[in-house]
């Protein structure tokens, strides 16, 4: 069953220097309980896509096109108070930096209870019980005691567990995790990812995992979407993307992963930088960094083509002999 | 909490020592106290004798030590003009000034919090722009001008409020008189307190606005939106509580500074407080009274700062009053 269906999403920022389109023509679906990953380098439009789903794009940005359908409702048509009932209730979000996500002057208990009480008509005591349950679910020791603590009393990894527990409080259908491990130590990263994966599995929660690390998503998600300069340039089943990437950019990303580099050799960087939104090139978005660039790439923008399990926006996709 | 208070007390004593040295050492610059005491007709010989008796010919440190010893026992000298202990004179005037400061603080909090919050939340609304414009105006107009305007309009033209004096007072326990509890007292208090507030209020509006705007951009506020909380909870609990921290720090100092502004306000409105008294004491070169005033004001400063620190610690969980 399709849980989230995004079609031709477009987000625009009207800035003083002229308006920029941060994401263009973004379409993808998430099934019930499905885990998908969105990868791309900084500025590719991953966070903007995520915040667009909750209609929380920072001003002056706005959704300038497309439709977002969640569990049968068109989110783009909802008024603010109905949308508020979906946020943090049926769709939860996990942010990048757990040091900044929790309010420093409110206790963990307050920040958890308010989240439940905003969406459920239950007593404070009942809310507290749910909070303790979820803290246990994310394997935080002495959960009861944590409620009285403040964010600064917890380590980064603990805080991200608290944030995940908050995301789980209302038994959401979808969790959007925007780089949930980027700010953490490598060892803790793996723990948190595994926890997130297990919890989504256990409670049949859909997950959109945003990261700039292809290595990270490939371990957790069933589908991968590769974004570049505000557009999806390749998407498909994780297996396909990781073993048979069709876009030269995706292949570059895979080659650049430390685990795909022979020890002692230099990392395989992709030359050049991603174009900024102000100077999106004609034709293929990637052509000025591509080794295989031909004339047509500079003139005609390739469309995403293929099947659900693997599609790519490239005039000369990499082909693999079966 | 105890360790905090002990440390704070140490600091307070140090600050008070510095203030006492400063205020004591300026008294020589203020003119010859003997002229005030005995008038012109007394011969130079008798004057010198009197100086000796009063200890005015002793070295500075000896005089200061004597002053300090007395001060610790609550004796700040005797007012030349009132012929009464300077501290008693000041304590008589203190309630009136406290009334004024309390009322002004009330206005400041009542208006600056909603205005600052609104201006931060809706920076482009015409009301916010009006607030910001008025606050610039408020900062640039001197207190005495505001005071004179208020008197002209509300006392002289409209006749709604009295132009000067303190009105009826109610005596509380310990003989403390307050204007806050009688209607007549309140109507006398209105114009002076508004004009006193007019200096600090705009500053508060601006601090609250700019701090709150910063807080509204933080990740934890974005996260609060993503949790689906109501906007009122986000503004008043998540954003405002964090806005308060810097506001308390800056605001506490400003409330102390307000005591200095009472000199102007009280003089214009002939409010019988210690500011008015201080100006008169300067005119009369009533040195002991001047020195005593400076010391009492210093003490008020120290107390305000301590209270501000304690409140800050209560709002900010990262400050443990015990651990400091
Ligand atoms: N508040 C904003 N005002 C103006 N432009 C913005 C704003 N937020 C995002 N953008 C534009 O949208 C683009 C995509 O931003 P986004 O935050 O989605 O990137 P990202 O893929 O999440 O990158 P990162 O890995 O750094 O988080 C940015 O390059 C920026 O130009
Ligand atoms: Mg981002």
XYZ file of C-alpha atoms and ligand atoms in Angstrom:
678
model
C 0.000 0.000 0.000
C 1.314 3.401 -0.930
C 1.710 5.599 2.133
C 3.269 8.692 0.632
C 3.019 9.717 -2.972
C 4.899 12.789 -4.126
C 4.417 14.013 -7.680
C 6.377 16.722 -9.466
C 7.133 18.584 -6.264
C 8.678 22.000 -6.731
C 9.840 24.431 -4.028
C 10.741 28.045 -4.720
C 12.550 30.631 -2.625
C 11.728 34.169 -3.710
C 14.894 35.955 -2.681
C 15.905 39.559 -3.104
C 18.450 38.544 -5.722
C 15.727 36.783 -7.715
C 13.770 33.657 -6.989
C 15.429 30.260 -7.009
C 13.842 26.867 -7.446
C 15.406 24.665 -4.788
C 13.849 21.396 -5.972
C 12.242 20.569 -9.310
C 10.079 17.748 -10.513
C 10.673 15.545 -7.481
C 8.474 12.437 -7.546
C 8.680 9.322 -5.431
C 6.568 7.032 -3.309
C 6.976 5.378 0.053
C 4.977 2.261 0.848
C 3.660 1.338 4.267
C 6.642 0.224 6.334
C 9.063 0.837 3.503
C 12.465 2.405 4.108
C 13.848 4.678 1.435
C 17.013 6.738 1.374
C 17.664 10.119 -0.186
C 21.321 10.829 -0.916
C 23.070 13.796 -2.422
C 25.724 16.324 -1.566
C 25.188 19.455 0.466
C 22.649 21.758 -1.158
C 21.126 19.058 -3.352
C 17.685 19.756 -1.896
C 17.281 16.825 0.490
C 16.160 18.808 3.523
C 13.914 21.057 1.467
C 12.152 17.958 0.111
C 11.713 16.631 3.635
C 10.372 19.846 5.105
C 8.041 20.280 2.127
C 6.257 17.076 3.147
C 5.395 18.634 6.534
C 4.734 22.025 4.947
C 7.448 23.516 7.133
C 9.726 25.108 4.570
C 11.482 28.080 6.102
C 10.251 31.429 4.892
C 10.174 32.830 2.263
C 10.199 29.408 0.581
C 6.965 27.799 -0.538
C 5.698 24.793 -2.483
C 5.299 26.154 -5.978
C 4.120 23.036 -7.700
C 3.248 19.363 -7.529
C 1.208 17.330 -5.090
C 1.887 15.421 -1.885
C -0.533 12.666 -0.990
C -0.251 10.983 2.387
C -2.409 8.004 3.267
C -5.116 9.151 0.870
C -5.157 12.850 1.837
C -3.730 15.638 -0.243
C -1.432 17.432 2.199
C -1.106 20.482 -0.007
C -4.817 21.188 0.420
C -4.936 20.953 4.214
C -5.330 24.022 6.386
C -2.706 24.760 9.008
C -4.527 23.221 11.985
C -5.234 19.936 10.196
C -1.625 19.841 9.022
C -0.537 20.405 12.617
C -2.456 17.263 13.580
C -0.360 15.285 11.098
C 3.005 16.714 12.125
C 4.639 14.837 14.929
C 1.637 12.571 15.047
C 1.375 10.567 11.841
C 4.609 11.862 10.332
C 7.529 12.439 12.713
C 10.837 14.016 12.015
C 14.335 13.456 13.350
C 16.848 16.241 12.882
C 20.530 16.255 12.164
C 22.163 17.610 15.273
C 20.845 16.204 18.557
C 22.807 18.920 20.402
C 20.512 21.539 18.878
C 17.230 19.679 18.453
C 16.137 19.552 22.059
C 15.110 22.704 23.857
C 17.847 23.464 26.421
C 15.518 24.929 29.055
C 12.840 22.230 29.081
C 13.213 18.843 30.721
C 13.172 15.677 28.634
C 9.893 14.746 30.305
C 8.232 18.026 29.353
C 9.413 17.764 25.775
C 8.075 14.245 25.490
C 4.761 14.788 27.249
C 3.884 17.901 25.265
C 4.377 15.964 22.063
C 1.817 13.352 23.087
C -0.590 15.801 24.669
C -0.641 17.840 21.476
C -2.195 14.883 19.697
C -3.933 12.685 22.263
C -6.629 13.486 24.799
C -5.024 11.689 27.714
C -3.782 12.668 31.153
C -0.272 13.806 31.946
C 0.399 10.644 33.900
C -0.610 8.460 30.971
C 1.558 10.545 28.673
C 4.455 10.042 31.050
C 3.968 6.289 30.922
C 4.092 6.317 27.143
C 7.250 8.450 27.298
C 8.959 5.966 29.596
C 7.913 3.105 27.310
C 9.452 4.760 24.288
C 12.630 5.658 26.129
C 12.948 1.965 26.929
C 12.256 1.114 23.287
C 15.268 3.178 22.231
C 17.324 1.415 24.903
C 17.945 4.328 27.204
C 18.954 3.044 30.635
C 16.981 4.176 33.712
C 14.275 5.698 31.549
C 12.165 6.922 34.451
C 14.993 9.077 35.748
C 15.635 10.693 32.364
C 12.326 12.503 32.370
C 13.593 14.908 35.002
C 16.878 15.527 33.221
C 17.719 18.347 30.852
C 19.323 17.912 27.414
C 22.745 19.142 28.540
C 22.938 16.263 31.020
C 22.922 13.703 28.190
C 25.558 12.750 25.640
C 25.019 13.310 21.927
C 24.142 9.692 21.270
C 21.697 9.656 24.197
C 20.081 12.833 22.970
C 19.550 11.379 19.515
C 17.939 8.356 21.162
C 15.625 10.739 23.012
C 14.789 12.448 19.717
C 13.995 9.070 18.171
C 11.857 8.222 21.187
C 9.986 11.506 20.678
C 9.477 10.610 17.034
C 7.946 7.289 18.095
C 5.649 8.664 20.820
C 2.498 8.831 18.748
C 3.110 5.648 16.745
C 3.567 7.479 13.440
C 3.202 5.864 10.020
C 6.203 7.678 8.619
C 9.464 8.949 10.075
C 11.624 11.404 8.194
C 15.190 11.326 9.472
C 17.292 14.183 8.110
C 20.931 13.114 8.501
C 20.282 11.618 11.948
C 23.843 10.419 12.434
C 25.998 13.034 10.718
C 26.759 14.818 13.962
C 27.643 11.662 15.897
C 30.763 9.539 16.412
C 31.223 6.741 13.901
C 30.630 3.992 16.455
C 27.464 5.630 17.729
C 26.327 6.242 14.145
C 26.090 2.524 13.484
C 24.189 1.930 16.733
C 21.654 4.641 16.021
C 21.105 3.463 12.447
C 20.566 -0.094 13.539
C 18.161 1.062 16.217
C 16.215 3.133 13.725
C 16.059 0.259 11.263
C 14.897 -2.225 13.887
C 12.258 0.090 15.293
C 10.813 0.832 11.848
C 10.745 -2.878 11.159
C 9.153 -3.746 14.462
C 6.402 -1.128 14.331
C 5.974 -1.208 10.545
C 6.850 2.471 10.211
C 7.836 3.975 6.869
C 11.221 5.710 6.881
C 12.775 8.377 4.715
C 16.450 8.432 5.605
C 18.303 11.469 4.336
C 22.085 11.426 4.197
C 24.990 12.384 2.005
C 26.575 8.992 2.581
C 25.574 6.284 0.117
C 27.266 3.733 2.336
C 24.915 4.564 5.211
C 21.639 4.275 3.304
C 22.574 1.133 1.457
C 22.663 -0.745 4.768
C 19.312 0.496 5.997
C 16.930 1.203 3.147
C 15.197 -0.795 0.477
C 15.117 2.028 -2.070
C 17.522 4.844 -2.829
C 16.901 8.227 -4.433
C 19.903 10.184 -5.659
C 19.423 13.950 -5.785
C 21.617 16.432 -7.580
C 21.151 20.213 -7.810
C 17.487 20.030 -6.816
C 16.393 17.116 -8.968
C 16.284 13.328 -8.781
C 18.844 11.966 -11.206
C 18.604 8.292 -10.340
C 16.379 6.152 -8.187
C 15.647 2.509 -7.669
C 16.060 -0.522 -5.443
C 19.100 -0.321 -3.217
C 20.574 -3.433 -4.761
C 20.353 -1.919 -8.255
C 21.746 1.459 -7.277
C 24.648 0.058 -5.326
C 25.719 -2.723 -7.645
C 24.644 -1.367 -11.035
C 24.519 2.454 -10.870
C 23.457 3.919 -14.189
C 24.271 7.556 -13.605
C 27.886 8.629 -13.826
C 27.346 10.760 -10.724
C 26.054 7.829 -8.683
C 28.974 5.716 -9.807
C 31.280 8.537 -8.777
C 29.661 8.635 -5.341
C 30.097 4.893 -4.933
C 33.707 5.007 -6.009
C 34.356 7.814 -3.552
C 33.226 5.696 -0.597
C 36.181 4.848 1.643
C 35.246 1.153 1.665
C 35.561 1.038 -2.136
C 39.025 2.504 -2.098
C 42.140 0.382 -1.951
C 43.990 1.238 1.248
C 46.813 3.688 0.744
C 45.319 5.144 -2.409
C 43.717 8.522 -2.722
C 39.943 8.748 -2.402
C 38.259 8.908 -5.778
C 36.786 12.381 -5.729
C 34.368 13.587 -8.368
C 35.981 16.609 -10.002
C 34.284 19.991 -9.819
C 31.426 21.175 -7.655
C 27.666 20.946 -7.855
C 26.184 23.987 -9.614
C 24.417 26.448 -7.333
C 20.726 27.127 -7.841
C 21.523 30.483 -9.388
C 23.460 28.966 -12.265
C 21.741 25.694 -13.076
C 23.289 24.685 -16.423
C 21.439 24.055 -19.639
C 20.976 20.420 -20.554
C 22.068 17.748 -18.122
C 22.641 19.102 -14.586
C 25.810 17.043 -14.277
C 27.382 17.660 -17.684
C 30.197 19.950 -16.571
C 31.545 17.275 -14.229
C 30.862 14.232 -16.368
C 33.655 12.295 -18.115
C 31.301 10.968 -20.774
C 29.820 14.330 -21.751
C 28.594 14.646 -25.359
C 27.061 17.542 -27.246
C 23.496 16.556 -26.534
C 24.180 16.608 -22.782
C 24.879 20.328 -22.955
C 21.661 21.049 -24.810
C 18.902 18.717 -23.767
C 17.974 17.919 -20.182
C 17.466 14.175 -19.809
C 14.277 12.951 -18.138
C 14.092 10.284 -15.484
C 13.490 7.103 -17.479
C 13.150 3.478 -16.619
C 11.019 1.358 -14.325
C 10.119 1.714 -10.639
C 12.926 -0.562 -9.576
C 15.526 1.490 -11.424
C 15.334 4.727 -13.387
C 17.927 7.300 -14.379
C 18.120 10.764 -15.928
C 21.039 10.401 -18.312
C 21.443 10.382 -22.107
C 24.171 7.783 -21.902
C 23.503 5.648 -18.862
C 26.071 3.115 -17.838
C 25.054 -0.282 -19.176
C 25.875 -3.636 -17.677
C 26.107 -6.912 -19.534
C 23.922 -9.502 -17.949
C 22.406 27.492 46.866
C 24.305 28.157 50.080
C 27.708 28.174 48.371
C 26.280 30.478 45.742
C 25.002 32.920 48.339
C 28.293 32.927 50.248
C 30.231 33.627 47.068
C 27.759 36.280 46.091
C 28.031 37.892 49.499
C 31.825 38.047 49.140
C 31.465 39.792 45.818
C 28.891 42.167 47.240
C 31.185 43.180 50.090
C 34.003 43.854 47.656
C 31.778 45.975 45.432
C 30.466 47.898 48.420
C 34.023 48.588 49.609
C 34.933 50.069 46.239
C 31.768 52.147 46.168
C 32.386 53.405 49.680
C 35.978 54.438 48.897
C 34.847 56.242 45.760
C 31.950 58.052 47.347
C 33.913 58.890 50.449
C 36.818 60.319 48.492
C 34.681 62.654 46.413
C 33.348 64.423 49.438
C 36.401 66.670 49.664
C 35.680 67.838 46.134
C 32.158 68.896 46.995
C 33.021 72.061 48.884
C 33.711 73.051 52.456
C 31.205 71.505 54.845
C 32.012 74.124 57.472
C 30.476 76.862 55.398
C 27.201 75.021 55.555
C 27.582 74.327 59.240
C 28.538 77.695 60.662
C 27.975 80.357 58.013
C 30.266 83.241 57.070
C 30.634 85.152 60.322
C 32.882 82.741 62.209
C 36.565 83.505 62.393
C 39.233 81.366 60.736
C 40.607 80.314 64.125
C 37.356 78.836 65.325
C 36.864 77.165 61.960
C 40.186 75.373 62.293
C 39.300 74.305 65.772
C 36.004 72.945 64.533
C 37.818 71.118 61.725
C 40.023 69.440 64.268
C 37.062 68.437 66.366
C 35.261 66.994 63.356
C 38.423 65.165 62.334
C 38.523 66.901 58.982
C 42.246 67.564 59.339
C 43.142 63.890 59.805
C 44.825 61.934 56.988
C 42.470 60.452 54.375
C 42.920 56.847 55.450
C 42.202 57.642 59.085
C 39.058 59.480 58.080
C 38.012 56.655 55.789
C 38.612 54.023 58.450
C 36.497 55.977 60.904
C 33.811 56.354 58.250
C 33.878 52.630 57.469
C 33.681 51.613 61.115
C 30.612 53.780 61.565
C 29.088 52.731 58.268
C 29.193 49.069 59.193
C 27.184 49.947 62.291
C 24.625 51.717 60.136
C 25.940 55.199 60.847
C 26.578 57.056 57.597
C 27.043 60.432 59.232
C 24.621 63.195 60.071
C 22.959 65.326 57.454
C 24.039 68.957 57.817
C 20.690 70.213 56.644
C 18.253 67.859 58.335
C 20.393 67.515 61.462
C 19.430 63.850 61.518
C 21.321 60.638 60.694
C 21.771 60.568 56.916
C 20.631 56.964 56.687
C 17.359 57.795 58.464
C 16.707 60.633 56.034
C 17.284 58.302 53.098
C 15.221 55.479 54.531
C 12.351 57.949 54.925
C 12.563 58.738 51.225
C 13.273 55.208 50.026
C 9.644 53.921 49.923
C 8.589 56.665 47.523
C 11.416 55.814 45.147
C 10.737 52.101 45.411
C 7.074 52.778 44.538
C 8.203 54.622 41.453
C 10.631 51.932 40.364
C 8.154 49.120 41.005
C 5.437 50.884 39.011
C 7.829 51.638 36.152
C 9.026 48.017 36.138
C 5.392 46.948 35.954
C 4.821 49.112 32.855
C 8.010 47.861 31.277
C 7.138 44.195 31.693
C 3.482 44.722 30.794
C 4.298 46.353 27.459
C 7.717 45.139 26.410
C 6.954 41.421 26.578
C 3.929 41.351 24.259
C 5.307 44.101 22.005
C 8.738 42.478 21.698
C 7.262 39.035 21.088
C 4.814 40.302 18.501
C 7.495 42.266 16.672
C 9.652 39.138 16.550
C 6.893 36.843 15.355
C 5.464 39.226 12.746
C 8.400 41.471 11.824
C 6.652 42.795 8.728
C 3.326 43.662 10.346
C 2.578 47.405 10.475
C 2.148 47.189 14.244
C 5.665 45.795 14.625
C 7.043 48.567 12.477
C 5.140 51.100 14.552
C 6.553 49.566 17.742
C 10.076 49.702 16.406
C 9.631 53.303 15.246
C 8.214 54.360 18.606
C 11.004 52.600 20.445
C 13.640 54.579 18.525
C 11.717 57.720 19.403
C 11.493 56.626 23.040
C 15.213 55.980 23.260
C 16.110 59.331 21.747
C 13.804 61.586 23.771
C 15.317 62.541 27.141
C 13.312 61.635 30.241
C 12.674 65.145 31.400
C 11.163 66.041 28.021
C 8.837 63.064 28.177
C 7.939 64.078 31.702
C 7.177 67.662 30.715
C 5.078 66.491 27.763
C 3.084 64.152 29.990
C 2.467 66.901 32.509
C 1.420 69.366 29.826
C -1.042 66.966 28.191
C -2.458 64.839 30.993
C -2.177 67.182 33.944
C -2.497 70.681 32.516
C -4.616 70.260 29.357
C -6.767 67.276 30.215
C -6.520 67.503 33.982
C -6.765 63.739 34.377
C -3.815 63.242 36.685
C -2.038 65.424 39.237
C 1.176 67.032 38.016
C 3.270 66.645 41.134
C 3.439 65.223 44.632
C 2.800 61.790 45.992
C -0.834 61.825 47.131
C -2.315 59.569 49.776
C -0.209 56.739 51.084
C -1.042 53.601 52.975
C 1.195 52.579 55.852
C 2.285 48.959 55.770
C 4.025 47.024 58.510
C 7.187 48.621 59.865
C 6.005 52.089 58.918
C 6.667 51.558 55.224
C 4.489 53.982 53.257
C 3.285 53.078 49.789
C 1.281 54.881 47.118
C 0.480 51.623 45.405
C -2.506 50.813 47.590
C -4.568 53.980 47.398
C -6.425 55.309 44.380
C -5.149 58.818 44.973
C -1.617 57.495 45.371
C -1.881 55.530 42.139
C -3.144 58.525 40.199
C -0.181 60.541 41.455
C 2.142 57.692 40.590
C 0.931 57.212 37.026
C 2.672 60.041 35.179
C 6.030 59.784 36.995
C 6.186 56.015 36.570
C 5.265 56.187 32.898
C 7.914 58.773 32.204
C 10.499 56.760 34.129
C 9.518 53.627 32.187
C 9.768 55.480 28.894
C 13.568 55.382 28.989
C 13.991 51.677 29.551
C 10.847 50.300 27.920
C 11.969 50.837 24.294
C 15.256 49.167 25.069
C 13.451 46.134 26.470
C 11.178 45.911 23.434
C 14.224 45.888 21.182
C 16.163 43.330 23.216
C 13.187 40.982 23.460
C 12.484 41.326 19.756
C 16.020 40.658 18.574
C 16.648 37.789 20.999
C 13.329 36.170 20.176
C 13.936 36.449 16.432
C 17.190 34.614 16.927
C 15.541 31.915 19.023
C 12.762 31.432 16.458
C 15.414 30.415 13.921
C 16.946 27.709 16.104
C 16.729 24.009 15.411
C 14.820 23.285 18.601
C 12.057 25.663 17.603
C 11.914 24.050 14.151
C 11.728 20.695 15.898
C 8.876 21.974 18.053
C 6.976 22.848 14.865
C 7.724 19.409 13.480
C 6.273 17.889 16.660
C 2.949 19.486 15.770
C 2.729 21.718 18.851
C 0.393 24.691 18.790
C 1.973 27.961 17.762
C 1.089 29.517 21.109
C 2.984 26.844 22.984
C 5.948 27.239 20.666
C 6.010 31.013 21.070
C 5.397 31.245 24.786
C 7.127 28.140 26.105
C 9.775 27.065 23.601
C 10.818 30.434 22.246
C 10.070 32.866 25.043
C 11.704 30.905 27.822
C 14.944 30.915 25.878
C 14.512 34.569 24.997
C 14.257 35.363 28.697
C 17.815 34.301 29.517
C 19.668 37.116 27.735
C 16.841 39.532 28.542
C 17.250 38.864 32.261
C 20.978 39.534 32.095
C 20.725 42.787 30.197
C 17.446 43.800 31.777
C 18.713 43.365 35.331
C 21.424 45.929 34.750
C 18.913 48.275 33.166
C 16.609 48.080 36.174
C 19.569 49.121 38.315
C 20.288 52.012 35.995
C 16.671 53.062 36.362
C 17.434 54.092 39.945
C 19.741 56.730 38.490
C 16.975 58.005 36.227
C 14.717 58.495 39.226
C 16.778 61.606 40.034
C 15.436 63.319 36.910
C 11.893 61.991 37.108
C 11.472 62.746 40.783
C 12.765 66.252 40.318
C 10.390 67.082 37.475
C 7.390 65.640 39.317
C 8.589 66.782 42.749
C 8.229 63.199 43.843
C 9.424 63.014 47.472
C 11.866 60.176 46.914
C 15.597 59.836 47.384
C 16.419 61.049 43.868
C 14.754 64.372 44.527
C 16.419 64.464 47.942
C 19.813 63.743 46.346
C 19.563 66.709 44.017
C 18.617 68.959 46.904
C 21.500 67.556 48.944
C 23.882 68.465 46.140
C 22.537 72.000 46.030
C 23.046 72.302 49.767
C 26.452 70.571 49.688
C 25.060 68.196 52.309
C 28.090 65.913 52.013
C 27.108 63.133 54.447
C 23.745 62.810 52.748
C 25.352 62.644 49.298
C 27.795 59.983 50.405
C 25.054 58.015 52.135
C 22.885 58.191 49.021
C 25.662 56.829 46.811
C 26.234 53.971 49.210
C 22.552 53.072 49.463
C 22.202 53.158 45.672
C 25.285 50.960 45.384
C 23.667 48.542 47.790
C 20.462 48.508 45.727
C 22.558 47.701 42.641
C 24.269 44.813 44.349
C 20.969 43.408 45.618
C 19.287 43.706 42.206
C 22.178 41.924 40.532
C 22.057 39.108 43.038
C 18.324 38.675 42.572
C 18.783 38.736 38.787
C 21.451 36.046 39.038
C 19.190 33.873 41.144
C 16.282 34.252 38.709
C 18.642 33.462 35.820
C 19.694 30.296 37.571
C 16.082 29.300 38.087
C 15.210 29.745 34.406
C 18.371 28.177 33.008
C 18.801 24.524 33.954
C 22.419 24.661 32.820
C 23.278 26.925 35.745
C 23.249 25.067 38.995
C 23.152 27.516 41.865
C 24.595 24.836 44.105
C 27.484 23.986 41.842
C 28.961 27.443 41.548
N 15.855 29.340 3.908
C 16.361 29.300 2.654
N 16.493 30.436 1.936
C 16.998 30.408 0.701
N 17.392 29.322 0.071
C 17.294 28.153 0.714
C 16.777 28.081 2.043
N 16.795 26.793 2.436
C 17.303 26.103 1.395
N 17.592 26.906 0.359
C 18.139 26.503 -0.934
O 17.798 25.175 -1.189
C 18.949 24.428 -1.528
C 18.821 23.045 -0.978
O 18.932 23.125 0.438
P 18.795 21.837 1.356
O 18.841 22.335 2.742
O 17.622 21.048 0.955
O 20.104 21.043 1.027
P 20.511 19.620 1.599
O 20.509 18.670 0.442
O 19.671 19.266 2.742
O 22.003 19.886 2.021
P 22.749 19.483 3.378
O 23.393 18.176 3.126
O 23.754 20.578 3.521
O 21.742 19.452 4.466
C 20.127 25.181 -0.966
O 21.227 25.100 -1.818
C 19.643 26.594 -0.890
O 20.068 27.306 -2.039
Mg 19.992 19.193 4.871
